[in-house]
Amino acid sequence: QVQLAESGGGSVQAGGSLRLSCAASEYTDSIHCMGWFRQAPGKEREGVAIINTRAGGTAYGYSVKGRFTISQDNVKNMLYLQMNNLNSEDTAMYYCAAGSIVRSYCILDQRYFGYWGQGTQVTVSA
């Protein structure tokens, strides 16, 4: 059973930066993909970024591409999300997730992620 714990959320002004961290209890053989998802009040959970823990390939949601960077430290079982140029639309609860590969790919879709952290809140003020 993989356990995930996020940290690094907080309040920041528009244009600012935050770095989220996710500590994973272990990377089992079934875990090939790690990712960040977010959910704003009244909205559905959306994919932010994913990374293939073996090959290192990444993918991003359209709204964050060019501003956010996902990275990992496999030695420490850590996942990171560097968020730059934040705006009010980025305000949400951010979740770390772990999942399996699908036909050789990690897919930015919560249906393919079976392990979730409790979330960390990010609030961006104008």
Coordinates of N, CA and C in Angstrom, one line a residue:
Q1 N 0.8 -1.2 0.0 CA 0.0 0.0 0.0 C 0.9 1.2 0.0
V2 N 0.8 2.0 -1.1 CA 1.6 3.2 -1.2 C 1.0 4.4 -0.5
Q3 N 1.7 5.0 0.4 CA 1.2 6.2 1.1 C 1.9 7.5 0.6
L4 N 1.1 8.5 0.4 CA 1.6 9.7 -0.2 C 1.3 10.9 0.7
A5 N 2.2 11.8 0.9 CA 2.0 13.0 1.8 C 2.5 14.2 1.1
E6 N 1.6 15.1 0.8 CA 2.0 16.4 0.2 C 2.4 17.5 1.2
S7 N 3.2 18.4 0.7 CA 3.6 19.6 1.5 C 4.0 20.7 0.6
G8 N 4.0 21.9 1.2 CA 4.5 23.0 0.4 C 3.4 24.0 -0.1
G9 N 2.2 23.7 0.2 CA 1.1 24.6 -0.2 C 1.1 25.8 0.6
G10 N 0.3 26.8 0.2 CA 0.3 28.1 1.0 C -0.4 29.1 0.2
S11 N -0.3 30.4 0.7 CA -0.8 31.5 0.0 C 0.3 32.3 -0.6
V12 N 0.0 32.8 -1.8 CA 1.0 33.6 -2.6 C 0.2 34.6 -3.4
Q13 N 0.9 35.7 -3.7 CA 0.3 36.7 -4.6 C 0.5 36.2 -6.1
A14 N -0.4 36.8 -6.9 CA -0.3 36.5 -8.3 C 1.1 36.8 -8.9
G15 N 1.6 36.0 -9.7 CA 2.9 36.2 -10.2 C 4.0 35.5 -9.4
G16 N 3.6 35.0 -8.3 CA 4.6 34.4 -7.4 C 4.8 32.9 -7.7
S17 N 5.6 32.2 -6.9 CA 6.0 30.8 -7.1 C 5.8 30.0 -5.8
L18 N 5.5 28.7 -6.0 CA 5.5 27.8 -4.9 C 6.1 26.5 -5.4
R19 N 6.6 25.7 -4.5 CA 7.1 24.4 -4.8 C 6.4 23.4 -3.9
L20 N 5.7 22.5 -4.5 CA 5.0 21.4 -3.8 C 5.9 20.2 -3.7
S21 N 5.8 19.4 -2.6 CA 6.6 18.2 -2.5 C 5.6 17.1 -2.1
C22 N 6.0 15.9 -2.5 CA 5.2 14.7 -2.2 C 6.1 13.6 -1.8
A23 N 6.0 13.1 -0.6 CA 6.8 12.0 -0.1 C 6.0 10.7 -0.3
A24 N 6.6 9.7 -1.0 CA 6.0 8.4 -1.2 C 6.6 7.4 -0.3
S25 N 5.8 6.6 0.4 CA 6.3 5.6 1.3 C 7.2 4.6 0.6
E26 N 6.9 4.3 -0.7 CA 7.6 3.4 -1.5 C 7.2 3.5 -3.0
Y27 N 8.1 3.0 -3.8 CA 7.8 2.9 -5.3 C 7.7 1.4 -5.5
T28 N 6.5 0.8 -5.6 CA 6.4 -0.6 -5.8 C 6.5 -0.9 -7.3
D29 N 6.6 -2.1 -7.7 CA 6.8 -2.5 -9.1 C 5.6 -2.1 -9.9
S30 N 4.5 -1.9 -9.3 CA 3.3 -1.5 -10.0 C 3.1 -0.1 -10.3
I31 N 4.0 0.7 -9.6 CA 3.9 2.2 -9.8 C 4.9 2.6 -10.9
H32 N 4.3 3.1 -11.9 CA 5.2 3.6 -13.0 C 4.9 5.1 -13.3
C33 N 3.8 5.6 -12.7 CA 3.5 7.0 -13.0 C 3.2 7.7 -11.7
M34 N 3.7 8.9 -11.6 CA 3.3 9.8 -10.5 C 2.8 11.1 -11.1
G35 N 1.9 11.8 -10.3 CA 1.3 13.0 -10.9 C 0.8 13.9 -9.9
W36 N 0.4 15.1 -10.3 CA -0.3 16.1 -9.6 C -1.6 16.4 -10.2
F37 N -2.6 16.5 -9.4 CA -4.0 16.8 -9.8 C -4.4 17.9 -8.9
R38 N -5.4 18.7 -9.3 CA -6.0 19.8 -8.5 C -7.5 19.8 -8.6
Q39 N -8.1 20.4 -7.5 CA -9.5 20.5 -7.5 C -9.9 21.8 -6.9
A40 N -10.5 22.7 -7.6 CA -11.0 24.0 -7.1 C -12.4 23.8 -6.6
P41 N -12.9 24.7 -5.7 CA -14.2 24.6 -5.2 C -15.3 24.6 -6.3
G42 N -16.2 23.7 -6.4 CA -17.2 23.7 -7.4 C -16.8 23.1 -8.7
K43 N -15.5 22.7 -8.9 CA -15.0 22.2 -10.1 C -14.6 20.8 -10.0
E44 N -14.5 20.1 -11.1 CA -14.0 18.7 -11.2 C -12.5 18.7 -11.0
R45 N -12.0 17.6 -10.5 CA -10.5 17.4 -10.4 C -9.9 17.4 -11.7
E46 N -8.8 18.1 -11.9 CA -8.2 18.1 -13.2 C -6.7 17.7 -13.1
G47 N -6.2 17.2 -14.2 CA -4.8 16.8 -14.2 C -3.9 18.0 -14.4
V48 N -2.8 18.1 -13.6 CA -1.9 19.2 -13.7 C -0.6 18.7 -14.4
A49 N 0.0 17.6 -13.9 CA 1.3 17.1 -14.5 C 1.5 15.7 -14.1
I50 N 2.1 14.9 -15.0 CA 2.5 13.6 -14.6 C 3.9 13.3 -15.1
I51 N 4.5 12.2 -14.5 CA 5.9 11.8 -14.9 C 6.0 10.3 -14.8
N52 N 6.6 9.8 -15.8 CA 6.9 8.4 -15.8 C 8.2 8.1 -14.9
T53 N 8.0 7.4 -13.9 CA 9.0 7.3 -12.9 C 10.2 6.5 -13.4
R54 N 10.0 5.7 -14.4 CA 11.1 4.9 -15.0 C 11.8 5.6 -16.1
A55 N 11.0 6.1 -17.1 CA 11.6 6.8 -18.2 C 11.8 8.3 -18.1
G56 N 11.1 8.9 -17.2 CA 11.2 10.3 -16.9 C 10.4 11.2 -17.8
G57 N 9.6 10.6 -18.7 CA 8.8 11.5 -19.6 C 7.7 12.2 -18.8
T58 N 7.4 13.4 -19.2 CA 6.4 14.2 -18.5 C 5.3 14.7 -19.4
A59 N 4.2 15.1 -18.8 CA 3.1 15.7 -19.6 C 2.4 16.7 -18.7
Y60 N 1.8 17.7 -19.3 CA 1.2 18.8 -18.5 C -0.2 19.1 -19.0
G61 N -1.0 19.6 -18.1 CA -2.3 20.1 -18.5 C -2.1 21.4 -19.3
Y62 N -3.0 21.7 -20.1 CA -2.8 22.9 -21.0 C -2.7 24.2 -20.3
S63 N -3.4 24.3 -19.2 CA -3.4 25.6 -18.5 C -2.1 25.9 -17.7
V64 N -1.3 24.9 -17.5 CA -0.1 25.1 -16.7 C 1.2 24.9 -17.5
K65 N 1.0 24.5 -18.7 CA 2.2 24.2 -19.5 C 3.0 25.5 -19.7
G66 N 4.3 25.3 -19.4 CA 5.2 26.5 -19.5 C 5.4 27.2 -18.2
R67 N 4.5 26.9 -17.2 CA 4.6 27.6 -15.9 C 5.0 26.6 -14.8
F68 N 4.5 25.4 -14.9 CA 4.8 24.4 -13.9 C 5.8 23.4 -14.4
T69 N 6.6 22.8 -13.5 CA 7.5 21.8 -13.8 C 7.4 20.6 -12.8
I70 N 7.2 19.4 -13.3 CA 7.2 18.3 -12.4 C 8.6 17.6 -12.5
S71 N 9.0 17.1 -11.3 CA 10.3 16.4 -11.2 C 10.2 15.4 -10.1
Q72 N 11.3 14.6 -10.1 CA 11.3 13.5 -9.1 C 12.7 13.2 -8.6
D73 N 12.7 12.6 -7.4 CA 14.0 12.1 -6.8 C 13.7 10.7 -6.4
N74 N 14.1 9.8 -7.3 CA 13.7 8.4 -7.1 C 14.5 7.8 -5.9
V75 N 15.6 8.3 -5.6 CA 16.4 7.8 -4.4 C 15.6 8.1 -3.1
K76 N 15.0 9.3 -3.1 CA 14.3 9.7 -1.9 C 12.8 9.4 -2.0
N77 N 12.4 8.9 -3.1 CA 10.9 8.6 -3.3 C 10.1 9.9 -3.1
M78 N 10.6 11.0 -3.8 CA 10.0 12.3 -3.7 C 9.6 12.8 -5.1
L79 N 8.4 13.4 -5.1 CA 7.9 14.1 -6.3 C 7.7 15.5 -6.0
Y80 N 8.0 16.4 -7.0 CA 7.9 17.8 -6.8 C 7.1 18.5 -7.9
L81 N 6.6 19.6 -7.6 CA 5.9 20.5 -8.6 C 6.3 21.9 -8.4
Q82 N 7.1 22.4 -9.3 CA 7.5 23.8 -9.2 C 6.5 24.6 -10.0
M83 N 5.9 25.6 -9.3 CA 4.8 26.4 -9.9 C 5.3 27.8 -10.0
N84 N 5.4 28.4 -11.2 CA 5.8 29.7 -11.4 C 4.7 30.6 -12.0
N85 N 4.8 31.9 -11.9 CA 3.8 32.8 -12.5 C 2.4 32.4 -12.1
L86 N 2.1 32.2 -10.9 CA 0.8 31.7 -10.4 C -0.2 32.8 -10.6
N87 N -1.4 32.4 -10.9 CA -2.6 33.3 -11.0 C -3.7 32.7 -10.2
S88 N -4.8 33.5 -10.1 CA -5.9 33.1 -9.3 C -6.6 31.8 -9.7
E89 N -6.5 31.5 -11.0 CA -7.1 30.3 -11.6 C -6.3 29.1 -11.1
D90 N -5.2 29.2 -10.5 CA -4.4 28.1 -9.9 C -4.8 27.8 -8.5
T91 N -5.7 28.6 -7.9 CA -6.1 28.3 -6.6 C -6.9 27.0 -6.5
A92 N -6.5 26.1 -5.7 CA -7.1 24.8 -5.6 C -6.4 23.9 -4.6
M93 N -7.0 22.8 -4.3 CA -6.4 21.8 -3.5 C -5.6 20.9 -4.4
Y94 N -4.3 20.7 -4.1 CA -3.4 20.0 -5.0 C -3.1 18.6 -4.4
Y95 N -3.3 17.6 -5.2 CA -3.1 16.2 -4.8 C -2.0 15.5 -5.5
C96 N -1.2 14.8 -4.8 CA -0.2 13.9 -5.3 C -0.9 12.5 -5.6
A97 N -0.5 11.9 -6.7 CA -1.1 10.6 -7.0 C -0.1 9.6 -7.6
A98 N -0.3 8.4 -7.4 CA 0.6 7.3 -8.0 C -0.3 6.3 -8.7
G99 N 0.2 5.9 -9.9 CA -0.6 4.9 -10.7 C 0.2 4.1 -11.6
S100 N -0.5 3.3 -12.4 CA 0.1 2.3 -13.3 C 0.2 2.9 -14.7
I101 N 1.1 2.3 -15.4 CA 1.3 2.7 -16.8 C 0.2 2.0 -17.7
V102 N -0.2 2.7 -18.7 CA -1.3 2.2 -19.6 C -0.7 2.1 -21.0
R103 N -0.5 0.9 -21.5 CA 0.0 0.6 -22.8 C 1.3 1.5 -23.1
S104 N 2.2 1.4 -22.1 CA 3.5 2.0 -22.2 C 3.5 3.5 -21.9
Y105 N 2.4 4.1 -21.5 CA 2.3 5.5 -21.3 C 1.7 5.8 -20.0
C106 N 2.1 7.0 -19.4 CA 1.4 7.6 -18.3 C 0.3 8.5 -18.9
I107 N -0.9 8.4 -18.4 CA -1.9 9.2 -18.9 C -2.4 10.2 -17.9
L108 N -2.6 11.5 -18.3 CA -3.0 12.5 -17.4 C -4.5 12.4 -17.1
D109 N -4.9 11.4 -16.4 CA -6.3 11.1 -16.2 C -6.4 10.4 -14.8
Q110 N -7.2 11.0 -13.9 CA -7.2 10.4 -12.6 C -7.7 9.0 -12.5
R111 N -8.4 8.5 -13.5 CA -8.9 7.1 -13.5 C -7.8 6.1 -13.5
Y112 N -6.6 6.5 -13.9 CA -5.4 5.6 -13.9 C -4.5 5.7 -12.7
F113 N -5.0 6.5 -11.7 CA -4.2 6.6 -10.5 C -4.9 6.1 -9.3
G114 N -4.3 5.1 -8.7 CA -5.0 4.4 -7.6 C -4.7 4.9 -6.2
Y115 N -3.6 5.6 -6.1 CA -3.1 6.0 -4.7 C -3.1 7.6 -4.7
W116 N -3.6 8.1 -3.6 CA -3.8 9.6 -3.5 C -3.3 10.0 -2.1
G117 N -2.7 11.2 -2.1 CA -2.5 11.9 -0.9 C -3.7 12.7 -0.4
Q118 N -3.5 13.3 0.8 CA -4.6 14.1 1.4 C -4.8 15.5 0.8
G119 N -3.8 15.9 0.1 CA -3.9 17.2 -0.6 C -3.2 18.4 0.2
T120 N -2.8 19.4 -0.5 CA -2.3 20.6 0.1 C -2.9 21.8 -0.6
Q121 N -3.3 22.8 0.1 CA -4.0 23.9 -0.4 C -3.1 25.0 -1.0
V122 N -3.4 25.4 -2.2 CA -2.7 26.5 -2.8 C -3.7 27.7 -3.0
T123 N -3.4 28.8 -2.5 CA -4.3 30.0 -2.7 C -3.5 31.1 -3.3
V124 N -4.0 31.6 -4.4 CA -3.3 32.7 -5.1 C -4.2 33.9 -5.1
S125 N -3.7 35.0 -4.6 CA -4.5 36.2 -4.5 C -4.0 37.2 -5.5
A126 N -5.0 38.0 -6.0 CA -4.7 38.9 -7.1 C -3.9 40.1 -6.6

